Short mmCIF file of C-alpha atoms in Angstrom, two decimals:
data_model
loop_
_atom_site.label_atom_id
_atom_site.label_comp_id
_atom_site.label_asym_id
_atom_site.label_seq_id
_atom_site.Cartn_x
_atom_site.Cartn_y
_atom_site.Cartn_z
CA UNK A 1 0.00 0.00 0.00
CA UNK A 2 1.65 3.18 -1.30
CA UNK A 3 -0.60 6.19 -0.60
CA UNK A 4 -0.43 8.88 -3.29
CA UNK A 5 -0.05 11.67 -0.79
CA UNK A 6 -1.53 15.11 -1.26
CA UNK A 7 0.96 17.96 -1.32
CA UNK A 8 0.35 20.16 1.75
CA UNK A 9 0.64 23.82 0.72
CA UNK A 10 0.99 26.97 2.81
CA UNK A 11 1.05 29.41 -0.11
CA UNK A 12 1.00 29.62 -3.91
CA UNK A 13 4.54 28.23 -4.13
CA UNK A 14 5.21 27.17 -0.55
CA UNK A 15 5.12 23.81 1.22
CA UNK A 16 3.17 23.46 4.46
CA UNK A 17 6.18 21.89 6.18
CA UNK A 18 4.48 21.13 9.49
CA UNK A 19 1.51 19.67 7.63
CA UNK A 20 3.83 17.59 5.48
CA UNK A 21 5.46 16.12 8.57
CA UNK A 22 2.14 15.41 10.28
CA UNK A 23 0.77 13.73 7.15
CA UNK A 24 3.79 11.49 6.66
CA UNK A 25 3.86 10.52 10.35
CA UNK A 26 0.11 9.78 10.17
CA UNK A 27 0.68 7.44 7.21
CA UNK A 28 3.73 5.67 8.60
CA UNK A 29 1.98 5.15 11.95
CA UNK A 30 -0.96 3.78 9.96
CA UNK A 31 1.16 0.93 8.65
CA UNK A 32 1.51 1.78 4.97
CA UNK A 33 4.16 -0.05 2.95
CA UNK A 34 5.59 3.05 1.27
CA UNK A 35 4.96 6.64 0.16
CA UNK A 36 4.20 7.97 -3.32
CA UNK A 37 5.03 11.66 -3.81
CA UNK A 38 3.92 13.89 -6.70
CA UNK A 39 1.29 11.68 -8.24
CA UNK A 40 -1.95 13.04 -9.65
CA UNK A 41 -3.25 13.37 -6.08
CA UNK A 42 -0.15 15.45 -5.32
CA UNK A 43 -1.19 17.99 -7.98
CA UNK A 44 2.15 17.56 -9.74
CA UNK A 45 1.03 19.28 -12.95
CA UNK A 46 0.17 22.48 -11.03
CA UNK A 47 3.37 22.76 -9.00
CA UNK A 48 6.50 24.67 -9.98
CA UNK A 49 9.58 22.62 -10.78
CA UNK A 50 11.33 24.23 -7.83
CA UNK A 51 8.56 23.27 -5.41
CA UNK A 52 8.45 19.67 -6.67
CA UNK A 53 12.15 19.18 -5.93
CA UNK A 54 11.85 20.90 -2.55
CA UNK A 55 8.90 18.73 -1.57
CA UNK A 56 10.75 15.54 -2.49
CA UNK A 57 13.77 16.61 -0.46
CA UNK A 58 11.64 17.54 2.55
CA UNK A 59 9.53 14.38 2.45
CA UNK A 60 12.51 12.07 2.10
CA UNK A 61 14.14 13.75 5.11
CA UNK A 62 11.02 13.19 7.20
CA UNK A 63 10.53 9.57 6.12
CA UNK A 64 14.23 8.94 6.80
CA UNK A 65 14.28 5.45 5.26
CA UNK A 66 11.42 4.19 7.45
CA UNK A 67 9.49 3.31 4.27
CA UNK A 68 10.30 3.23 0.55
CA UNK A 69 9.58 6.49 -1.28
CA UNK A 70 8.45 6.67 -4.91
CA UNK A 71 8.42 10.00 -6.77
CA UNK A 72 6.29 11.00 -9.73
CA UNK A 73 8.51 12.74 -12.26
CA UNK A 74 6.34 13.23 -15.36
CA UNK A 75 6.60 16.47 -17.29
CA UNK A 76 5.92 17.23 -20.96
CA UNK A 77 9.57 18.24 -21.18
CA UNK A 78 11.92 15.26 -21.03
CA UNK A 79 14.60 17.63 -19.70
CA UNK A 80 12.44 18.61 -16.72
CA UNK A 81 11.39 14.98 -16.20
CA UNK A 82 15.04 13.97 -16.00
CA UNK A 83 15.86 16.87 -13.65
CA UNK A 84 13.19 15.72 -11.22
CA UNK A 85 14.44 12.12 -11.47
CA UNK A 86 17.88 13.42 -10.53
CA UNK A 87 16.43 15.41 -7.63
CA UNK A 88 14.63 12.27 -6.44
CA UNK A 89 17.87 10.28 -6.54
CA UNK A 90 19.78 13.00 -4.66
CA UNK A 91 17.05 13.17 -2.01
CA UNK A 92 17.30 9.43 -1.39
CA UNK A 93 14.09 8.25 -3.06
CA UNK A 94 13.82 4.55 -3.81
CA UNK A 95 12.13 4.74 -7.20
CA UNK A 96 10.43 6.98 -9.75
CA UNK A 97 6.99 6.85 -11.36
CA UNK A 98 6.33 7.89 -14.94
CA UNK A 99 3.01 8.47 -16.64
CA UNK A 100 2.48 9.58 -20.23
CA UNK A 101 3.09 13.10 -21.56
CA UNK A 102 -0.03 15.17 -22.21
CA UNK A 103 -1.25 18.10 -24.35
CA UNK A 104 0.35 17.11 -27.68
CA UNK A 105 -0.62 13.76 -29.17
CA UNK A 106 2.00 11.07 -28.60
CA UNK A 107 2.18 7.78 -30.50
CA UNK A 108 2.96 4.53 -28.72
CA UNK A 109 6.35 4.45 -30.47
CA UNK A 110 7.08 7.96 -29.17
CA UNK A 111 5.92 6.87 -25.73
CA UNK A 112 8.54 4.11 -25.74
CA UNK A 113 11.15 6.69 -26.78
CA UNK A 114 10.05 8.93 -23.90
CA UNK A 115 10.47 6.14 -21.34
CA UNK A 116 13.83 5.12 -22.78
CA UNK A 117 15.06 8.73 -22.67
CA UNK A 118 14.27 8.88 -18.95
CA UNK A 119 15.96 5.56 -18.22
CA UNK A 120 19.15 6.74 -19.91
CA UNK A 121 19.52 9.49 -17.29
CA UNK A 122 18.76 7.62 -14.05
CA UNK A 123 19.64 4.41 -12.27
CA UNK A 124 16.51 4.41 -10.10
CA UNK A 125 13.88 1.69 -10.61
CA UNK A 126 10.95 2.99 -12.63
CA UNK A 127 7.23 2.27 -12.25
CA UNK A 128 4.93 3.00 -15.20
CA UNK A 129 1.68 4.85 -14.47
CA UNK A 130 -1.41 4.55 -16.68
CA UNK A 131 -3.73 7.55 -16.10
CA UNK A 132 -5.75 8.10 -19.31
CA UNK A 133 -8.47 10.20 -17.65
CA UNK A 134 -5.94 12.98 -17.04
CA UNK A 135 -3.31 12.49 -19.76
CA UNK A 136 -5.72 11.37 -22.54
CA UNK A 137 -3.23 8.65 -23.45
CA UNK A 138 -2.99 4.97 -22.52
CA UNK A 139 -0.01 2.79 -22.03
CA UNK A 140 -1.44 0.25 -24.47
CA UNK A 141 -0.92 -3.36 -23.41
CA UNK A 142 1.46 -4.11 -26.27
CA UNK A 143 3.58 -1.13 -25.25
CA UNK A 144 3.70 -2.27 -21.64
CA UNK A 145 4.69 -5.77 -22.80
CA UNK A 146 7.52 -4.25 -24.84
CA UNK A 147 8.70 -2.12 -21.93
CA UNK A 148 8.52 -5.12 -19.60
CA UNK A 149 11.64 -6.42 -21.35
CA UNK A 150 13.61 -3.61 -19.64
CA UNK A 151 14.90 -4.77 -16.25
CA UNK A 152 14.96 -1.27 -14.74
CA UNK A 153 11.18 -1.00 -15.14
CA UNK A 154 9.69 -2.74 -12.11
CA UNK A 155 5.93 -2.56 -12.55
CA UNK A 156 2.89 -0.45 -13.35
CA UNK A 157 0.17 1.48 -11.59
CA UNK A 158 -3.15 1.49 -13.43
CA UNK A 159 -5.77 4.18 -12.81
CA UNK A 160 -7.88 3.49 -15.89
CA UNK A 161 -10.70 1.91 -13.82
CA UNK A 162 -10.81 -0.82 -16.50
CA UNK A 163 -10.43 -4.06 -14.54
CA UNK A 164 -10.20 -6.12 -17.74
CA UNK A 165 -7.19 -4.07 -18.86
CA UNK A 166 -5.71 -4.58 -15.38
CA UNK A 167 -6.21 -8.34 -15.59
CA UNK A 168 -4.41 -8.31 -18.92
CA UNK A 169 -1.52 -6.41 -17.34
CA UNK A 170 -1.11 -9.01 -14.60
CA UNK A 171 -0.62 -11.67 -17.30
CA UNK A 172 2.82 -10.11 -17.76
CA UNK A 173 3.86 -11.96 -14.62
CA UNK A 174 4.71 -14.79 -17.00
CA UNK A 175 7.67 -12.75 -18.27
CA UNK A 176 8.19 -10.46 -15.23
CA UNK A 177 7.34 -12.40 -12.06
CA UNK A 178 9.14 -9.66 -10.10
CA UNK A 179 6.82 -6.89 -11.32
CA UNK A 180 4.51 -4.91 -9.01
CA UNK A 181 0.95 -4.27 -10.22
CA UNK A 182 -0.84 -1.44 -8.41
CA UNK A 183 -4.45 -0.28 -8.75
CA UNK A 184 -5.42 3.37 -8.43
CA UNK A 185 -9.19 3.16 -7.93
CA UNK A 186 -9.75 2.06 -4.34
CA UNK A 187 -13.16 0.47 -4.85
CA UNK A 188 -11.36 -2.04 -7.12
CA UNK A 189 -8.62 -2.85 -4.61
CA UNK A 190 -9.85 -6.27 -3.45
CA UNK A 191 -10.83 -7.28 -6.98
CA UNK A 192 -7.42 -6.24 -8.30
CA UNK A 193 -5.64 -8.32 -5.66
CA UNK A 194 -7.79 -11.32 -6.57
CA UNK A 195 -6.75 -10.74 -10.20
CA UNK A 196 -3.08 -11.07 -9.26
CA UNK A 197 -2.31 -7.50 -8.26
CA UNK A 198 0.28 -6.39 -5.73
CA UNK A 199 -1.40 -3.52 -3.92
CA UNK A 200 -2.94 -0.09 -4.14
CA UNK A 201 -2.03 3.54 -4.67
CA UNK A 202 -5.29 4.90 -3.31
CA UNK A 203 -6.33 8.43 -2.38
CA UNK A 204 -8.35 7.33 0.66
CA UNK A 205 -5.19 6.02 2.32
CA UNK A 206 -4.33 9.66 3.11
CA UNK A 207 -7.26 9.65 5.54
CA UNK A 208 -7.53 6.06 6.76
CA UNK A 209 -4.13 4.39 6.34
CA UNK A 210 -4.75 1.69 8.95
CA UNK A 211 -7.89 0.52 7.14
CA UNK A 212 -6.00 -0.01 3.89
CA UNK A 213 -3.04 -1.56 5.69
CA UNK A 214 -5.40 -4.00 7.42
CA UNK A 215 -6.85 -5.05 4.07
CA UNK A 216 -3.37 -5.76 2.75
CA UNK A 217 -2.52 -7.79 5.86
CA UNK A 218 -5.70 -9.82 5.41
CA UNK A 219 -4.78 -10.41 1.77
CA UNK A 220 -1.30 -11.61 2.69
CA UNK A 221 -2.90 -13.98 5.18
CA UNK A 222 -5.21 -15.31 2.41
CA UNK A 223 -8.26 -14.33 4.48
CA UNK A 224 -10.72 -13.68 1.64
CA UNK A 225 -13.64 -12.96 3.96
CA UNK A 226 -11.71 -10.34 5.91
CA UNK A 227 -10.46 -8.70 2.71
CA UNK A 228 -14.08 -8.42 1.56
CA UNK A 229 -15.06 -6.90 4.91
CA UNK A 230 -12.34 -4.25 4.72
CA UNK A 231 -13.22 -3.50 1.09
CA UNK A 232 -16.83 -2.86 2.12
CA UNK A 233 -15.54 -0.34 4.66
CA UNK A 234 -13.24 1.30 2.10
CA UNK A 235 -16.19 1.71 -0.26
CA UNK A 236 -17.90 3.85 2.39
CA UNK A 237 -15.30 6.58 1.82
CA UNK A 238 -17.26 7.36 -1.35
CA UNK A 239 -19.71 9.20 0.90
CA UNK A 240 -16.99 11.76 1.58
CA UNK A 241 -16.04 12.05 -2.08
CA UNK A 242 -19.70 12.60 -2.93
CA UNK A 243 -19.59 15.88 -1.01
CA UNK A 244 -17.40 17.14 -3.88
CA UNK A 245 -18.52 18.02 -7.41
CA UNK A 246 -18.25 14.59 -9.04
CA UNK A 247 -18.92 16.01 -12.53
CA UNK A 248 -15.18 16.82 -12.81
CA UNK A 249 -12.36 14.24 -12.71
CA UNK A 250 -10.07 13.90 -9.69
CA UNK A 251 -9.38 17.49 -8.58
CA UNK A 252 -12.59 17.83 -6.52
CA UNK A 253 -11.67 14.54 -4.81
CA UNK A 254 -8.23 15.94 -3.97
CA UNK A 255 -9.94 19.08 -2.62
CA UNK A 256 -12.32 17.16 -0.36
CA UNK A 257 -9.45 14.95 0.85
CA UNK A 258 -7.41 18.02 1.77
CA UNK A 259 -10.48 19.46 3.48
CA UNK A 260 -10.87 16.28 5.53
CA UNK A 261 -7.17 16.30 6.43
CA UNK A 262 -7.56 19.92 7.53
CA UNK A 263 -10.54 18.99 9.71
CA UNK A 264 -8.38 16.22 11.21
CA UNK A 265 -5.71 18.82 12.05
CA UNK A 266 -3.11 17.27 9.76
CA UNK A 267 -2.47 19.84 7.01
CA UNK A 268 -3.84 22.92 5.30
CA UNK A 269 -6.59 22.50 2.71
CA UNK A 270 -5.07 24.89 0.15
CA UNK A 271 -4.98 23.69 -3.47
CA UNK A 272 -2.37 24.70 -6.01
CA UNK A 273 -3.31 27.92 -7.82
CA UNK A 274 -5.65 28.68 -9.56
CA UNK A 275 -7.87 26.03 -7.96
CA UNK A 276 -10.17 26.92 -5.06
CA UNK A 277 -10.60 25.17 -1.72
CA UNK A 278 -13.90 23.51 -0.90
CA UNK A 279 -16.72 25.86 0.03
CA UNK A 280 -17.74 26.46 3.64
CA UNK A 281 -20.87 24.39 3.01
CA UNK A 282 -18.81 21.48 1.63
CA UNK A 283 -16.46 21.71 4.61
CA UNK A 284 -19.41 21.52 6.98
CA UNK A 285 -20.81 18.50 5.12
CA UNK A 286 -17.39 16.86 5.05
CA UNK A 287 -17.05 17.26 8.84
CA UNK A 288 -20.35 15.46 9.37
CA UNK A 289 -19.45 12.62 7.02
CA UNK A 290 -15.95 12.31 8.46
CA UNK A 291 -17.28 12.01 12.01
CA UNK A 292 -19.62 9.23 10.90
CA UNK A 293 -16.86 7.43 8.99
CA UNK A 294 -14.51 7.58 11.96
CA UNK A 295 -17.15 5.73 13.97
CA UNK A 296 -18.26 3.26 11.30
CA UNK A 297 -14.77 2.41 10.06
CA UNK A 298 -13.35 2.02 13.55
CA UNK A 299 -10.71 4.72 13.03
#
């Protein structure tokens, strides 16, 4: 379980350092297996290059080798992608995560070139990240199979919400038994594990890390009934997400998660500019839902 942590902000280009420390300590105490910085949930596309590197350095210092740290490095510029990979290595990160470029159309052949160009500049293990809802581009299965021949690539995170695509990905265990297969959508976590997956990179872990860690422990113990029970509890987090405007992808869910973390006293609820925090009404609703979830989920 590698939570894709939100990026606590204190200003338009300033890390909420105290909030960052509280969040990371909250997750480590909750029993997560590792930390994923600068994913989609970390608002990577809206952060300055300077702030991204600073956040990685700060977070790695706080974690201090108590858990593996993965860093999202994707940028439309390969040069900037490689600079962040270098910053991750210098900070002591354990691996990097690469999704597809966005804005301009990219062919699958160009996507392979992009990945290869990153690998030429770093020795860190690399995890692929399929996020078509945000990048408008898939790592097509044939492309993933081609990239699986590269030893430095160690797995893939899939946030497509297409469980059939995910099942196809896990068939690559036949050629890469060492690969990690992560699922992004938390309501599919138990199903993905049953399909041969390794774990989750799930937004809700920011709030309830022990719940997700318990599911993983039950999975490792082959307790199917207990996994199902924890998954049912995880699905209840949707009630919090439903306070947000679900007509838009992802960002409102990040906003309501930051709002909940703020209510919990962990970090500020500021979003990267130009995006707005949740409204006062949404915050009030979130507080009510969060109180109920804390009781019902046993947190």
